[in-house]
Amino acid sequence: MLLDFLEAYIWVRDVGKGPMRENHYHGITTGLIAGHDELIREFSSNQEAGNGYPDITFLSANRRTAVIMELKQIQNQAVIYTMADEALMQIKQKKYATKFRENPLIEKIYCYGICFCKKNCAVSFDQIIH
């Protein structure tokens, strides 16, 4: 679904060069999540967690599953999968899941490292069961 969305609604010039290009994908991802607001609670963007600022976090509607997303944007398609893995590693290394691990109601934590390159993306996933 995400690849179909990128193909249909992303223009290469919108995500060209410059320091703010990752923000474009951040806004798109936030918009896609907001379209399902009946399924999520406690959405946050760039809020302090662990030893840093994860791009996006939220809870499921029943507040038993947490989601952490770290987004990256690159210009070189050849390293898209490597950068998605690095985004996932950042979640673990900076301990973004700490606040969710401390909540006894949360049963699962889903972590996504997502790397965008123009109209393409790669996703790395891990689940933390606590």
Short mmCIF file of N, CA and C in Angstrom, two decimals:
data_model
loop_
_atom_site.label_atom_id
_atom_site.label_comp_id
_atom_site.label_asym_id
_atom_site.label_seq_id
_atom_site.Cartn_x
_atom_site.Cartn_y
_atom_site.Cartn_z
N MET A 1 0.80 -1.18 0.00
CA MET A 1 0.00 0.00 0.00
C MET A 1 0.86 1.27 0.00
N LEU A 2 1.90 1.29 0.82
CA LEU A 2 2.74 2.48 0.89
C LEU A 2 3.43 2.75 -0.44
N LEU A 3 3.93 1.71 -1.08
CA LEU A 3 4.57 1.89 -2.39
C LEU A 3 3.58 2.41 -3.43
N ASP A 4 2.36 1.89 -3.40
CA ASP A 4 1.33 2.37 -4.33
C ASP A 4 1.04 3.85 -4.08
N PHE A 5 0.98 4.22 -2.81
CA PHE A 5 0.73 5.62 -2.46
C PHE A 5 1.86 6.52 -2.97
N LEU A 6 3.10 6.10 -2.73
CA LEU A 6 4.24 6.89 -3.19
C LEU A 6 4.23 7.06 -4.70
N GLU A 7 3.94 5.98 -5.40
CA GLU A 7 3.92 6.03 -6.86
C GLU A 7 2.85 7.00 -7.37
N ALA A 8 1.71 7.02 -6.71
CA ALA A 8 0.60 7.85 -7.17
C ALA A 8 0.70 9.31 -6.74
N TYR A 9 1.30 9.58 -5.57
CA TYR A 9 1.19 10.93 -5.00
C TYR A 9 2.50 11.64 -4.72
N ILE A 10 3.62 11.04 -5.02
CA ILE A 10 4.91 11.70 -4.78
C ILE A 10 5.50 12.14 -6.11
N TRP A 11 5.98 13.36 -6.13
CA TRP A 11 6.69 13.88 -7.28
C TRP A 11 8.14 14.05 -6.89
N VAL A 12 9.02 13.63 -7.75
CA VAL A 12 10.45 13.63 -7.44
C VAL A 12 10.92 15.02 -7.03
N ARG A 13 10.42 16.05 -7.64
CA ARG A 13 10.83 17.41 -7.27
C ARG A 13 10.38 17.79 -5.86
N ASP A 14 9.33 17.17 -5.36
CA ASP A 14 8.88 17.46 -3.99
C ASP A 14 9.87 16.97 -2.94
N VAL A 15 10.63 15.96 -3.29
CA VAL A 15 11.55 15.35 -2.33
C VAL A 15 12.99 15.44 -2.83
N GLY A 16 13.30 16.52 -3.48
CA GLY A 16 14.62 16.72 -4.06
C GLY A 16 15.69 16.94 -3.00
N LYS A 17 16.71 17.66 -3.34
CA LYS A 17 17.83 17.88 -2.45
C LYS A 17 17.50 18.94 -1.41
N GLY A 18 18.24 18.91 -0.31
CA GLY A 18 18.06 19.91 0.73
C GLY A 18 17.87 19.26 2.07
N PRO A 19 18.11 20.00 3.13
CA PRO A 19 18.09 19.43 4.47
C PRO A 19 16.70 19.04 4.98
N MET A 20 15.63 19.55 4.39
CA MET A 20 14.30 19.30 4.92
C MET A 20 13.55 18.20 4.17
N ARG A 21 14.19 17.49 3.26
CA ARG A 21 13.47 16.52 2.43
C ARG A 21 12.84 15.39 3.24
N GLU A 22 13.46 14.97 4.34
CA GLU A 22 12.86 13.92 5.17
C GLU A 22 11.53 14.38 5.76
N ASN A 23 11.40 15.67 6.01
CA ASN A 23 10.16 16.20 6.57
C ASN A 23 8.97 15.95 5.65
N HIS A 24 9.21 15.93 4.35
CA HIS A 24 8.13 15.67 3.40
C HIS A 24 7.55 14.27 3.64
N TYR A 25 8.41 13.28 3.76
CA TYR A 25 7.97 11.90 4.02
C TYR A 25 7.36 11.77 5.41
N HIS A 26 7.88 12.51 6.36
CA HIS A 26 7.33 12.50 7.71
C HIS A 26 5.87 12.98 7.67
N GLY A 27 5.63 14.06 6.96
CA GLY A 27 4.27 14.58 6.84
C GLY A 27 3.34 13.62 6.12
N ILE A 28 3.84 12.98 5.09
CA ILE A 28 3.03 12.00 4.36
C ILE A 28 2.67 10.83 5.27
N THR A 29 3.65 10.31 5.99
CA THR A 29 3.41 9.18 6.89
C THR A 29 2.41 9.56 7.99
N THR A 30 2.59 10.74 8.55
CA THR A 30 1.66 11.23 9.57
C THR A 30 0.24 11.33 9.00
N GLY A 31 0.12 11.83 7.80
CA GLY A 31 -1.19 11.94 7.16
C GLY A 31 -1.85 10.59 6.93
N LEU A 32 -1.06 9.60 6.53
CA LEU A 32 -1.61 8.26 6.33
C LEU A 32 -2.11 7.67 7.65
N ILE A 33 -1.36 7.91 8.71
CA ILE A 33 -1.78 7.42 10.03
C ILE A 33 -3.02 8.16 10.50
N ALA A 34 -3.05 9.47 10.31
CA ALA A 34 -4.19 10.28 10.76
C ALA A 34 -5.49 9.85 10.07
N GLY A 35 -5.37 9.30 8.89
CA GLY A 35 -6.54 8.81 8.18
C GLY A 35 -7.20 7.62 8.86
N HIS A 36 -6.54 7.09 9.87
CA HIS A 36 -7.06 5.93 10.61
C HIS A 36 -7.13 6.25 12.10
N ASP A 37 -7.51 7.47 12.42
CA ASP A 37 -7.47 7.92 13.82
C ASP A 37 -8.39 7.14 14.75
N GLU A 38 -9.36 6.40 14.20
CA GLU A 38 -10.22 5.58 15.05
C GLU A 38 -9.46 4.36 15.58
N LEU A 39 -8.29 4.07 15.01
CA LEU A 39 -7.51 2.89 15.41
C LEU A 39 -6.33 3.23 16.32
N ILE A 40 -6.05 4.52 16.51
CA ILE A 40 -4.86 4.89 17.27
C ILE A 40 -5.19 5.83 18.44
N ARG A 41 -4.28 5.83 19.41
CA ARG A 41 -4.35 6.72 20.56
C ARG A 41 -2.95 7.25 20.83
N GLU A 42 -2.87 8.37 21.47
CA GLU A 42 -1.62 8.95 21.95
C GLU A 42 -0.54 9.08 20.87
N PHE A 43 -0.94 9.58 19.72
CA PHE A 43 0.00 9.83 18.62
C PHE A 43 0.98 10.92 19.04
N SER A 44 2.27 10.71 18.72
CA SER A 44 3.24 11.78 18.94
C SER A 44 4.26 11.79 17.81
N SER A 45 4.82 12.96 17.59
CA SER A 45 5.80 13.16 16.53
C SER A 45 6.99 13.90 17.12
N ASN A 46 8.16 13.29 17.01
CA ASN A 46 9.40 13.90 17.49
C ASN A 46 9.36 14.28 18.97
N GLN A 47 8.73 13.44 19.77
CA GLN A 47 8.68 13.65 21.22
C GLN A 47 9.81 12.85 21.87
N GLU A 48 10.40 13.42 22.89
CA GLU A 48 11.52 12.76 23.56
C GLU A 48 11.10 11.38 24.10
N ALA A 49 11.96 10.40 23.86
CA ALA A 49 11.76 9.04 24.36
C ALA A 49 13.12 8.38 24.45
N GLY A 50 13.38 7.69 25.55
CA GLY A 50 14.68 7.06 25.72
C GLY A 50 15.77 8.10 25.63
N ASN A 51 16.71 7.90 24.71
CA ASN A 51 17.84 8.81 24.53
C ASN A 51 17.75 9.60 23.23
N GLY A 52 16.54 9.95 22.83
CA GLY A 52 16.41 10.70 21.58
C GLY A 52 14.97 11.06 21.29
N TYR A 53 14.68 11.20 20.00
CA TYR A 53 13.39 11.67 19.54
C TYR A 53 12.91 10.80 18.38
N PRO A 54 12.13 9.75 18.66
CA PRO A 54 11.62 8.93 17.56
C PRO A 54 10.71 9.78 16.67
N ASP A 55 10.70 9.47 15.39
CA ASP A 55 9.90 10.25 14.47
C ASP A 55 8.40 10.17 14.79
N ILE A 56 7.89 8.95 14.95
CA ILE A 56 6.45 8.77 15.19
C ILE A 56 6.25 7.65 16.19
N THR A 57 5.36 7.88 17.15
CA THR A 57 4.93 6.83 18.07
C THR A 57 3.43 6.95 18.28
N PHE A 58 2.80 5.82 18.56
CA PHE A 58 1.38 5.83 18.92
C PHE A 58 1.01 4.49 19.54
N LEU A 59 -0.17 4.46 20.14
CA LEU A 59 -0.72 3.24 20.71
C LEU A 59 -1.91 2.79 19.88
N SER A 60 -2.21 1.51 19.96
CA SER A 60 -3.42 0.99 19.32
C SER A 60 -4.63 1.51 20.11
N ALA A 61 -5.81 1.38 19.54
CA ALA A 61 -7.03 1.88 20.18
C ALA A 61 -7.25 1.27 21.56
N ASN A 62 -6.88 0.00 21.74
CA ASN A 62 -7.05 -0.63 23.05
C ASN A 62 -5.86 -0.39 23.99
N ARG A 63 -4.89 0.35 23.53
CA ARG A 63 -3.70 0.75 24.30
C ARG A 63 -2.85 -0.44 24.76
N ARG A 64 -2.91 -1.55 24.04
CA ARG A 64 -2.11 -2.73 24.40
C ARG A 64 -0.93 -2.95 23.45
N THR A 65 -0.91 -2.22 22.34
CA THR A 65 0.18 -2.32 21.36
C THR A 65 0.72 -0.93 21.08
N ALA A 66 2.05 -0.81 21.13
CA ALA A 66 2.71 0.46 20.82
C ALA A 66 3.42 0.31 19.48
N VAL A 67 3.53 1.42 18.77
CA VAL A 67 4.22 1.46 17.48
C VAL A 67 5.25 2.58 17.53
N ILE A 68 6.48 2.25 17.10
CA ILE A 68 7.56 3.24 17.00
C ILE A 68 8.05 3.22 15.56
N MET A 69 8.13 4.40 14.95
CA MET A 69 8.61 4.51 13.57
C MET A 69 9.77 5.49 13.50
N GLU A 70 10.83 5.07 12.85
CA GLU A 70 11.96 5.95 12.57
C GLU A 70 12.09 6.03 11.06
N LEU A 71 12.09 7.25 10.53
CA LEU A 71 12.09 7.47 9.09
C LEU A 71 13.44 8.01 8.62
N LYS A 72 13.86 7.58 7.47
CA LYS A 72 15.08 8.09 6.83
C LYS A 72 14.75 8.41 5.37
N GLN A 73 15.53 9.30 4.79
CA GLN A 73 15.38 9.63 3.37
C GLN A 73 16.77 9.68 2.76
N ILE A 74 16.90 9.08 1.60
CA ILE A 74 18.20 9.04 0.93
C ILE A 74 18.03 9.38 -0.55
N GLN A 75 19.13 9.66 -1.21
CA GLN A 75 19.12 9.92 -2.65
C GLN A 75 19.63 8.71 -3.45
N ASN A 76 20.33 7.79 -2.78
CA ASN A 76 20.96 6.66 -3.45
C ASN A 76 20.16 5.38 -3.22
N GLN A 77 19.42 4.94 -4.21
CA GLN A 77 18.57 3.76 -4.13
C GLN A 77 19.33 2.50 -3.70
N ALA A 78 20.61 2.43 -3.98
CA ALA A 78 21.41 1.22 -3.72
C ALA A 78 21.50 0.89 -2.23
N VAL A 79 21.32 1.88 -1.36
CA VAL A 79 21.47 1.62 0.08
C VAL A 79 20.15 1.73 0.84
N ILE A 80 19.03 1.65 0.13
CA ILE A 80 17.73 1.85 0.77
C ILE A 80 17.45 0.81 1.85
N TYR A 81 17.79 -0.45 1.62
CA TYR A 81 17.53 -1.50 2.61
C TYR A 81 18.47 -1.37 3.81
N THR A 82 19.69 -1.00 3.55
CA THR A 82 20.66 -0.79 4.63
C THR A 82 20.20 0.34 5.54
N MET A 83 19.71 1.41 4.95
CA MET A 83 19.26 2.55 5.75
C MET A 83 17.98 2.24 6.53
N ALA A 84 17.11 1.41 5.99
CA ALA A 84 15.92 0.98 6.74
C ALA A 84 16.35 0.18 7.96
N ASP A 85 17.35 -0.70 7.78
CA ASP A 85 17.89 -1.46 8.91
C ASP A 85 18.54 -0.53 9.93
N GLU A 86 19.24 0.49 9.47
CA GLU A 86 19.87 1.45 10.38
C GLU A 86 18.82 2.24 11.17
N ALA A 87 17.72 2.58 10.54
CA ALA A 87 16.64 3.27 11.24
C ALA A 87 16.08 2.39 12.35
N LEU A 88 15.92 1.10 12.07
CA LEU A 88 15.45 0.15 13.08
C LEU A 88 16.46 0.04 14.22
N MET A 89 17.73 -0.02 13.88
CA MET A 89 18.77 -0.07 14.91
C MET A 89 18.77 1.18 15.78
N GLN A 90 18.48 2.32 15.18
CA GLN A 90 18.42 3.57 15.95
C GLN A 90 17.35 3.48 17.04
N ILE A 91 16.21 2.88 16.72
CA ILE A 91 15.15 2.70 17.71
C ILE A 91 15.67 1.92 18.91
N LYS A 92 16.42 0.87 18.64
CA LYS A 92 16.95 0.03 19.72
C LYS A 92 18.09 0.71 20.46
N GLN A 93 19.04 1.27 19.72
CA GLN A 93 20.21 1.89 20.35
C GLN A 93 19.84 3.08 21.22
N LYS A 94 18.86 3.86 20.78
CA LYS A 94 18.47 5.04 21.55
C LYS A 94 17.35 4.75 22.54
N LYS A 95 16.97 3.49 22.65
CA LYS A 95 16.00 3.02 23.64
C LYS A 95 14.67 3.76 23.58
N TYR A 96 14.16 3.94 22.36
CA TYR A 96 12.90 4.63 22.18
C TYR A 96 11.72 3.89 22.81
N ALA A 97 11.86 2.60 23.04
CA ALA A 97 10.75 1.81 23.60
C ALA A 97 10.65 1.88 25.11
N THR A 98 11.56 2.58 25.76
CA THR A 98 11.60 2.59 27.23
C THR A 98 10.26 2.95 27.86
N LYS A 99 9.63 4.03 27.41
CA LYS A 99 8.37 4.45 28.05
C LYS A 99 7.26 3.42 27.84
N PHE A 100 7.31 2.70 26.74
CA PHE A 100 6.30 1.68 26.49
C PHE A 100 6.59 0.43 27.33
N ARG A 101 7.85 0.10 27.53
CA ARG A 101 8.21 -1.05 28.36
C ARG A 101 7.80 -0.84 29.81
N GLU A 102 7.78 0.41 30.23
CA GLU A 102 7.42 0.74 31.62
C GLU A 102 5.91 0.71 31.86
N ASN A 103 5.13 0.65 30.80
CA ASN A 103 3.67 0.63 30.92
C ASN A 103 3.20 -0.82 30.99
N PRO A 104 2.64 -1.26 32.13
CA PRO A 104 2.25 -2.67 32.28
C PRO A 104 1.08 -3.10 31.38
N LEU A 105 0.34 -2.16 30.83
CA LEU A 105 -0.78 -2.51 29.95
C LEU A 105 -0.34 -2.88 28.54
N ILE A 106 0.83 -2.41 28.14
CA ILE A 106 1.31 -2.66 26.79
C ILE A 106 1.90 -4.06 26.69
N GLU A 107 1.38 -4.84 25.74
CA GLU A 107 1.81 -6.23 25.57
C GLU A 107 2.82 -6.39 24.45
N LYS A 108 2.71 -5.56 23.40
CA LYS A 108 3.60 -5.68 22.24
C LYS A 108 4.06 -4.29 21.82
N ILE A 109 5.27 -4.26 21.31
CA ILE A 109 5.82 -3.02 20.75
C ILE A 109 6.33 -3.35 19.36
N TYR A 110 5.75 -2.68 18.36
CA TYR A 110 6.17 -2.86 16.97
C TYR A 110 7.10 -1.72 16.58
N CYS A 111 8.24 -2.07 16.03
CA CYS A 111 9.24 -1.08 15.62
C CYS A 111 9.44 -1.15 14.11
N TYR A 112 9.40 0.02 13.47
CA TYR A 112 9.55 0.10 12.02
C TYR A 112 10.65 1.10 11.66
N GLY A 113 11.62 0.65 10.91
CA GLY A 113 12.60 1.53 10.30
C GLY A 113 12.21 1.66 8.84
N ILE A 114 11.91 2.87 8.41
CA ILE A 114 11.44 3.09 7.05
C ILE A 114 12.38 4.06 6.34
N CYS A 115 12.86 3.65 5.18
CA CYS A 115 13.73 4.51 4.39
C CYS A 115 13.05 4.81 3.06
N PHE A 116 13.01 6.08 2.72
CA PHE A 116 12.40 6.54 1.47
C PHE A 116 13.47 6.99 0.49
N CYS A 117 13.24 6.71 -0.77
CA CYS A 117 14.09 7.21 -1.85
C CYS A 117 13.17 7.52 -3.02
N LYS A 118 12.91 8.79 -3.20
CA LYS A 118 12.01 9.25 -4.26
C LYS A 118 10.67 8.55 -4.15
N LYS A 119 10.28 7.72 -5.13
CA LYS A 119 8.98 7.06 -5.10
C LYS A 119 9.07 5.62 -4.57
N ASN A 120 10.10 5.33 -3.84
CA ASN A 120 10.31 3.97 -3.35
C ASN A 120 10.55 4.01 -1.84
N CYS A 121 10.39 2.87 -1.21
CA CYS A 121 10.71 2.78 0.21
C CYS A 121 11.07 1.35 0.57
N ALA A 122 11.76 1.22 1.70
CA ALA A 122 12.09 -0.08 2.28
C ALA A 122 11.71 -0.02 3.75
N VAL A 123 11.22 -1.14 4.28
CA VAL A 123 10.77 -1.18 5.66
C VAL A 123 11.46 -2.34 6.37
N SER A 124 12.03 -2.05 7.54
CA SER A 124 12.56 -3.08 8.43
C SER A 124 11.65 -3.11 9.65
N PHE A 125 11.40 -4.31 10.15
CA PHE A 125 10.43 -4.48 11.23
C PHE A 125 10.99 -5.37 12.32
N ASP A 126 10.62 -5.07 13.55
CA ASP A 126 10.93 -5.93 14.68
C ASP A 126 9.81 -5.78 15.69
N GLN A 127 9.56 -6.85 16.43
CA GLN A 127 8.54 -6.82 17.48
C GLN A 127 9.20 -7.07 18.81
N ILE A 128 8.88 -6.24 19.77
CA ILE A 128 9.37 -6.42 21.14
C ILE A 128 8.18 -6.91 21.95
N ILE A 129 8.31 -8.07 22.55
CA ILE A 129 7.25 -8.60 23.42
C ILE A 129 7.74 -8.40 24.84
N HIS A 130 6.85 -7.81 25.65
CA HIS A 130 7.30 -7.60 27.03
C HIS A 130 6.32 -8.12 28.03
#
